[in-house]
PDB file of C-alpha atoms in Angstrom:
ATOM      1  CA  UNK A   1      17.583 -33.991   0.900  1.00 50.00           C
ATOM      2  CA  UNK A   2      16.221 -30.559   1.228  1.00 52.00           C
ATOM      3  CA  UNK A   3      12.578 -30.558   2.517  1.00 49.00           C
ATOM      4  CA  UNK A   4      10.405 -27.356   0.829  1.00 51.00           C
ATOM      5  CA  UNK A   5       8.618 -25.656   3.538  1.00 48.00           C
ATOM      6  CA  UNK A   6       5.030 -24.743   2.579  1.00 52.00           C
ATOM      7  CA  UNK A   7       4.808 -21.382   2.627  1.00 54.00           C
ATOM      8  CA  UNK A   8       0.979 -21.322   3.332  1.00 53.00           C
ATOM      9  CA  UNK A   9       1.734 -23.092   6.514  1.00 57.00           C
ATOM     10  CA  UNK A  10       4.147 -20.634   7.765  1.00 59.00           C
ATOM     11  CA  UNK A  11       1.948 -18.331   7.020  1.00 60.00           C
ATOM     12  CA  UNK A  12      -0.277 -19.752   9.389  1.00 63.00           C
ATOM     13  CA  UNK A  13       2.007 -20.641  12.193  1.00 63.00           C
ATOM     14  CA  UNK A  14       3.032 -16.183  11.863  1.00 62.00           C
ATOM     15  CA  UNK A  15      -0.786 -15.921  12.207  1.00 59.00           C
ATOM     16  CA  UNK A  16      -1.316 -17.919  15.173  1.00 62.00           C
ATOM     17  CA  UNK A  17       1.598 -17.160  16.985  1.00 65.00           C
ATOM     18  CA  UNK A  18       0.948 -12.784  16.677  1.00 59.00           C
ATOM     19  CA  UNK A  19      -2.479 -13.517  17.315  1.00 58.00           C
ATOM     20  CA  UNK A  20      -1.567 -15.209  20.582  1.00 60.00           C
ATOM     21  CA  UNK A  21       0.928 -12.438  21.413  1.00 56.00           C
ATOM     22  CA  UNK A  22      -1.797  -9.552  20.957  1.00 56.00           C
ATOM     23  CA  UNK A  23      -4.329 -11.704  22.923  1.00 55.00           C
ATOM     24  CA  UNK A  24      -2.050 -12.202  26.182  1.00 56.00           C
ATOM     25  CA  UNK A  25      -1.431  -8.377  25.890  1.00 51.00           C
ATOM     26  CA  UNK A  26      -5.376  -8.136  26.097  1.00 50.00           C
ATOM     27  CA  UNK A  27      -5.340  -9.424  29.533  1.00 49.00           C
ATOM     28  CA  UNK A  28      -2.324  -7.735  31.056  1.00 45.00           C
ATOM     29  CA  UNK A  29      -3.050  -4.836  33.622  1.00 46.00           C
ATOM     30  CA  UNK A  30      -1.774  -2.043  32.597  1.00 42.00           C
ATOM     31  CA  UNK A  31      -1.429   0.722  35.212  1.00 43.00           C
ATOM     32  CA  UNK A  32      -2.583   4.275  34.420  1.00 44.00           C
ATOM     33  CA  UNK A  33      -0.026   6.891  34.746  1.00 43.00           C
ATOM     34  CA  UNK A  34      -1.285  10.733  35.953  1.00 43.00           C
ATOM     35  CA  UNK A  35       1.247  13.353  36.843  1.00 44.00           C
ATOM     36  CA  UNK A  36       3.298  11.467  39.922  1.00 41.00           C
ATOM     37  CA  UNK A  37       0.152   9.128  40.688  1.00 40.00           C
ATOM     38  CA  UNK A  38       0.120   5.939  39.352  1.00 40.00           C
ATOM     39  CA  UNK A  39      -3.484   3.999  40.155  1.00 38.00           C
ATOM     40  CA  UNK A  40      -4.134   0.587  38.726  1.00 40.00           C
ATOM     41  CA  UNK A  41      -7.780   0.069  37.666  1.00 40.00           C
ATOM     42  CA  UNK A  42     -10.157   0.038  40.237  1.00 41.00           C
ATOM     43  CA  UNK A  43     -14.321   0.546  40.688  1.00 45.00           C
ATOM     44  CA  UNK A  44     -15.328   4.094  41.933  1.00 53.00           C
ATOM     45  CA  UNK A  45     -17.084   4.541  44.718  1.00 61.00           C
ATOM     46  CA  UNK A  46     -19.573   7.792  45.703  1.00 68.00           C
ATOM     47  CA  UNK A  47     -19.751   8.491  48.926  1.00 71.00           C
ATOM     48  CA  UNK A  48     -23.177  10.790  49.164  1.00 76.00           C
ATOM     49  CA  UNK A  49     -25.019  12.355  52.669  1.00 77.00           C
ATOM     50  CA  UNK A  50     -28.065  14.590  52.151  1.00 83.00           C
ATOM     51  CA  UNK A  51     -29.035  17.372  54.895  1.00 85.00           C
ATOM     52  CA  UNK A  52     -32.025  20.055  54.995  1.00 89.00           C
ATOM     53  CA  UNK A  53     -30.830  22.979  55.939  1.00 90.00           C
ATOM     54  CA  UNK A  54     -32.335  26.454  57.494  1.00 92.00           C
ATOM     55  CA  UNK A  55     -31.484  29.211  54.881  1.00 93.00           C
ATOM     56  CA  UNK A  56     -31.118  31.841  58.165  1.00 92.00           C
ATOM     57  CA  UNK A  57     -28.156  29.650  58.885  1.00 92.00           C
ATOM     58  CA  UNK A  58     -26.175  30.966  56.009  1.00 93.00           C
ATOM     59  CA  UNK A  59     -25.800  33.955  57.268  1.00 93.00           C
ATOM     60  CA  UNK A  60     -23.219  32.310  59.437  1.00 94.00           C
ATOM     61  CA  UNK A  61     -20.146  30.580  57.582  1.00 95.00           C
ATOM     62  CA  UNK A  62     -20.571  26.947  56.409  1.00 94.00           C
ATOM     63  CA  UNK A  63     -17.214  25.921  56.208  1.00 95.00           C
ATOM     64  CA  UNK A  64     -15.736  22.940  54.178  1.00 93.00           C
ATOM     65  CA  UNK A  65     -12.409  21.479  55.069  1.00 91.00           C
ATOM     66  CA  UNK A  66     -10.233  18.113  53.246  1.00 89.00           C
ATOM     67  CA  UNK A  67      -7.696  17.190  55.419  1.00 85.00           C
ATOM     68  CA  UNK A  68      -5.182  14.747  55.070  1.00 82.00           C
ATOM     69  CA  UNK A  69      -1.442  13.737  56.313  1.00 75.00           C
ATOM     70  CA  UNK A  70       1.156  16.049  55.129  1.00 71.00           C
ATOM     71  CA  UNK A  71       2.932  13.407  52.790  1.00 78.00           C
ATOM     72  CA  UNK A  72      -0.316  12.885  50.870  1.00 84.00           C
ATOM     73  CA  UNK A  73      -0.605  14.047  47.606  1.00 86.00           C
ATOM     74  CA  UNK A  74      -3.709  15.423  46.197  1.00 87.00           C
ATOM     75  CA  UNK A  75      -5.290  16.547  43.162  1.00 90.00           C
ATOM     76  CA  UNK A  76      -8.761  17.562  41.867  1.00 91.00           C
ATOM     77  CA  UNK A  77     -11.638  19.945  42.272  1.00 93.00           C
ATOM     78  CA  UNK A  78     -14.641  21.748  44.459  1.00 93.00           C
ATOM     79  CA  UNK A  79     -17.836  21.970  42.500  1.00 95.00           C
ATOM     80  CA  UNK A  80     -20.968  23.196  43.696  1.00 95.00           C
ATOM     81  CA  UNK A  81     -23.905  23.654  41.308  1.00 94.00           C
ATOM     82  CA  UNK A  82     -21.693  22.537  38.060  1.00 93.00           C
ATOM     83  CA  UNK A  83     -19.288  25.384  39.097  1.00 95.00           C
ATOM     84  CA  UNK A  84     -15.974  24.446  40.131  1.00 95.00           C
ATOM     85  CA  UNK A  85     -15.223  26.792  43.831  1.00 93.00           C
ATOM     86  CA  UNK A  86     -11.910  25.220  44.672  1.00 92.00           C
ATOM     87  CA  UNK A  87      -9.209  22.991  42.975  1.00 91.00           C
ATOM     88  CA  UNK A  88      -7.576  21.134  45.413  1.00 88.00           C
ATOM     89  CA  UNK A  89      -3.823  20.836  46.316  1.00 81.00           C
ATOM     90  CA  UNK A  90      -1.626  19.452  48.746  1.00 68.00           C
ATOM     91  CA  UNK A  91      -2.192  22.007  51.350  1.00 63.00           C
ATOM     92  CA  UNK A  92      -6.139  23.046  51.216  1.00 73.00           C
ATOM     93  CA  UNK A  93      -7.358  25.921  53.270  1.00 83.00           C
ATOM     94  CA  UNK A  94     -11.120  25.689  54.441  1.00 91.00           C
ATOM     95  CA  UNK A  95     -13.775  27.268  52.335  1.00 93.00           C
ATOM     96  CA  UNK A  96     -16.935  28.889  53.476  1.00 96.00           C
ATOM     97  CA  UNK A  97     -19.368  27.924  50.879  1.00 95.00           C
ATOM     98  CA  UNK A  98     -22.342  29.840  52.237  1.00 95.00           C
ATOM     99  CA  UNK A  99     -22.534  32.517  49.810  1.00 95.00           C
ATOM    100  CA  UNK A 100     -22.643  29.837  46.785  1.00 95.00           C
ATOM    101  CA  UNK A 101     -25.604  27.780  48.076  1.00 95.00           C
ATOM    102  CA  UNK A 102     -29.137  28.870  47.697  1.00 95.00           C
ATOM    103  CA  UNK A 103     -32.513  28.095  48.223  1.00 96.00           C
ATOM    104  CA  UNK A 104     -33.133  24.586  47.030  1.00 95.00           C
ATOM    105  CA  UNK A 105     -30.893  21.660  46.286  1.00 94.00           C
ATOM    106  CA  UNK A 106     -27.513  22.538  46.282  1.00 95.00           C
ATOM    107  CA  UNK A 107     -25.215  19.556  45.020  1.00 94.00           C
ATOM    108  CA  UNK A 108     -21.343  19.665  46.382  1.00 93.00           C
ATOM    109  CA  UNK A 109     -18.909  17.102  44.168  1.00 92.00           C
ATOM    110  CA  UNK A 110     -15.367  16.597  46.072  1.00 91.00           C
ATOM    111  CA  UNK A 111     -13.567  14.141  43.278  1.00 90.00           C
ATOM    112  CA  UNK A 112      -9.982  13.745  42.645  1.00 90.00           C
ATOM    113  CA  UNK A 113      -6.911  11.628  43.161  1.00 90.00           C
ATOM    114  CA  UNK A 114      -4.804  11.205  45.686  1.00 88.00           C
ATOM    115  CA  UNK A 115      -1.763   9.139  46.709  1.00 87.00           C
ATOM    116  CA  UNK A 116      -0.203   6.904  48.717  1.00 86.00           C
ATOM    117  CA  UNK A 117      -3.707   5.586  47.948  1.00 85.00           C
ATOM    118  CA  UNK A 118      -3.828   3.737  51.509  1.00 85.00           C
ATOM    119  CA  UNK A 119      -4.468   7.094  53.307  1.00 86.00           C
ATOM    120  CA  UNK A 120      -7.992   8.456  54.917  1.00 85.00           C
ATOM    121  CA  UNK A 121      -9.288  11.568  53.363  1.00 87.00           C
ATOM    122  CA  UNK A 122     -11.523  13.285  55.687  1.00 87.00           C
ATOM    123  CA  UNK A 123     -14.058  15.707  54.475  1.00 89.00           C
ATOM    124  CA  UNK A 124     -15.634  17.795  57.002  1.00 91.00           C
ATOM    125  CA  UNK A 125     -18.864  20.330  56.963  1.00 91.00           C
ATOM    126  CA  UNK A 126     -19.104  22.770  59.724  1.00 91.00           C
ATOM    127  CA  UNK A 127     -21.144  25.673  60.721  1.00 90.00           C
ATOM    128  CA  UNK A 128     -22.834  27.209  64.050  1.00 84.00           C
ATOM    129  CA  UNK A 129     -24.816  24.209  65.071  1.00 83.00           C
ATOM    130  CA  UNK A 130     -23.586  21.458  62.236  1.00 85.00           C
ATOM    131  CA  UNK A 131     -20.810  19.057  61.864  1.00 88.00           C
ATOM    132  CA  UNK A 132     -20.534  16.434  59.514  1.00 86.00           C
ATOM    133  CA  UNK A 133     -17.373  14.261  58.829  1.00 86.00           C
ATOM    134  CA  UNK A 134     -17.212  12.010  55.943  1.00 84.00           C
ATOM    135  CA  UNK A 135     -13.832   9.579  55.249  1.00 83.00           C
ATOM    136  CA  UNK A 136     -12.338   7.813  52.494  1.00 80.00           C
ATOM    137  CA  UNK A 137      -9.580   6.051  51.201  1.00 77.00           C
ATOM    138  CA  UNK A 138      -7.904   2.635  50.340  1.00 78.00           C
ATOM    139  CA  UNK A 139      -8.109   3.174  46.228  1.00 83.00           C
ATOM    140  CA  UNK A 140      -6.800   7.010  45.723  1.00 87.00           C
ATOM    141  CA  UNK A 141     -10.025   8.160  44.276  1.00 87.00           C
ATOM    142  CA  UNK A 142     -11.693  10.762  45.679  1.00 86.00           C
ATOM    143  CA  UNK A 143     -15.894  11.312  45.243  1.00 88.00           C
ATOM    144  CA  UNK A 144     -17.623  12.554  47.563  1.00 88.00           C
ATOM    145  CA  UNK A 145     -21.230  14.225  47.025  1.00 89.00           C
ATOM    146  CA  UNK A 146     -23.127  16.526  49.373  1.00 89.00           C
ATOM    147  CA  UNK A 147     -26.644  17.288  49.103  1.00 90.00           C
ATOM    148  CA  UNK A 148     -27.211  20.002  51.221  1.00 90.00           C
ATOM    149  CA  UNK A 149     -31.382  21.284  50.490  1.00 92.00           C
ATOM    150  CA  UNK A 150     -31.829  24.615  51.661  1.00 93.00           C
ATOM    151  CA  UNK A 151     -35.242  25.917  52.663  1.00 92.00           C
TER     152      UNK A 151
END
């Protein structure tokens, strides 16, 4: 004997079984792909210092160096004020960012991406009398913000 299969309940057993697909696809990481980095999801982090500066002291070069190890790729941008000064590259050559700052607050934003992501990234700030180092890594994000208030 041939049983008739409701067609109303195979309807629902399609339903339930797509719906169950698309939901187990709602929960899988999927990694981000940009240029030769791949990053999964992570949480950004800002790093921020402040410092008052003398604006006599600009007279004298304030230079800003990222370093990193030579297999380290990096990619991203300078901006100081909303303007972007730099992008950055695997091989970055200091910057003296004296003649962009200017009396008041002057807000420096180092972001980016770089990779393997379990390097250090070491931003330094350096003039006559001044020397500030900050580091980062572990997630291959790079923020960094410098508040530099010049009076």
């Amino acid at each position: 004997m041939i049983k008739k299969v409701n067609i109303m309940n195979l309807y629902r057993l399609v339903l339930a079984t797509v719906s169950t697909f698309l939901l187990g696809l709602a929960f899988y990481p999927v990694p981000q792909s940009w240029g030769q980095f791949q990053t999964e999801r992570v949480q950004q982090q800002i790093q921020a210092i402040t410092l008052e500066i003398d604006a006599a002291t600009l007279k004298s070069p304030w230079w800003l160096r990222i370093n990193t190890t030579n297999s380290t790729f990096i990619k991203g941008q300078i901006t100081l004020n909303g303007k972007v000064i730099r992008s950055l590259t695997k091989t970055n050559a200091p910057i003296n960012i004296a003649p962009y700052l200017k009396v008041g607050i002057n807000k420096i934003i180092i972001s980016g991406k770089y990779y393997p992501a379990n390097v250090s990234i070491i931003i330094e700030l350096n003039a006559s009398e001044t020397e500030i180092t900050q580091q980062t890594g572990g997630n291959g994000l790079l923020n960094q913000l410098l508040i530099l208030e010049v009076k």
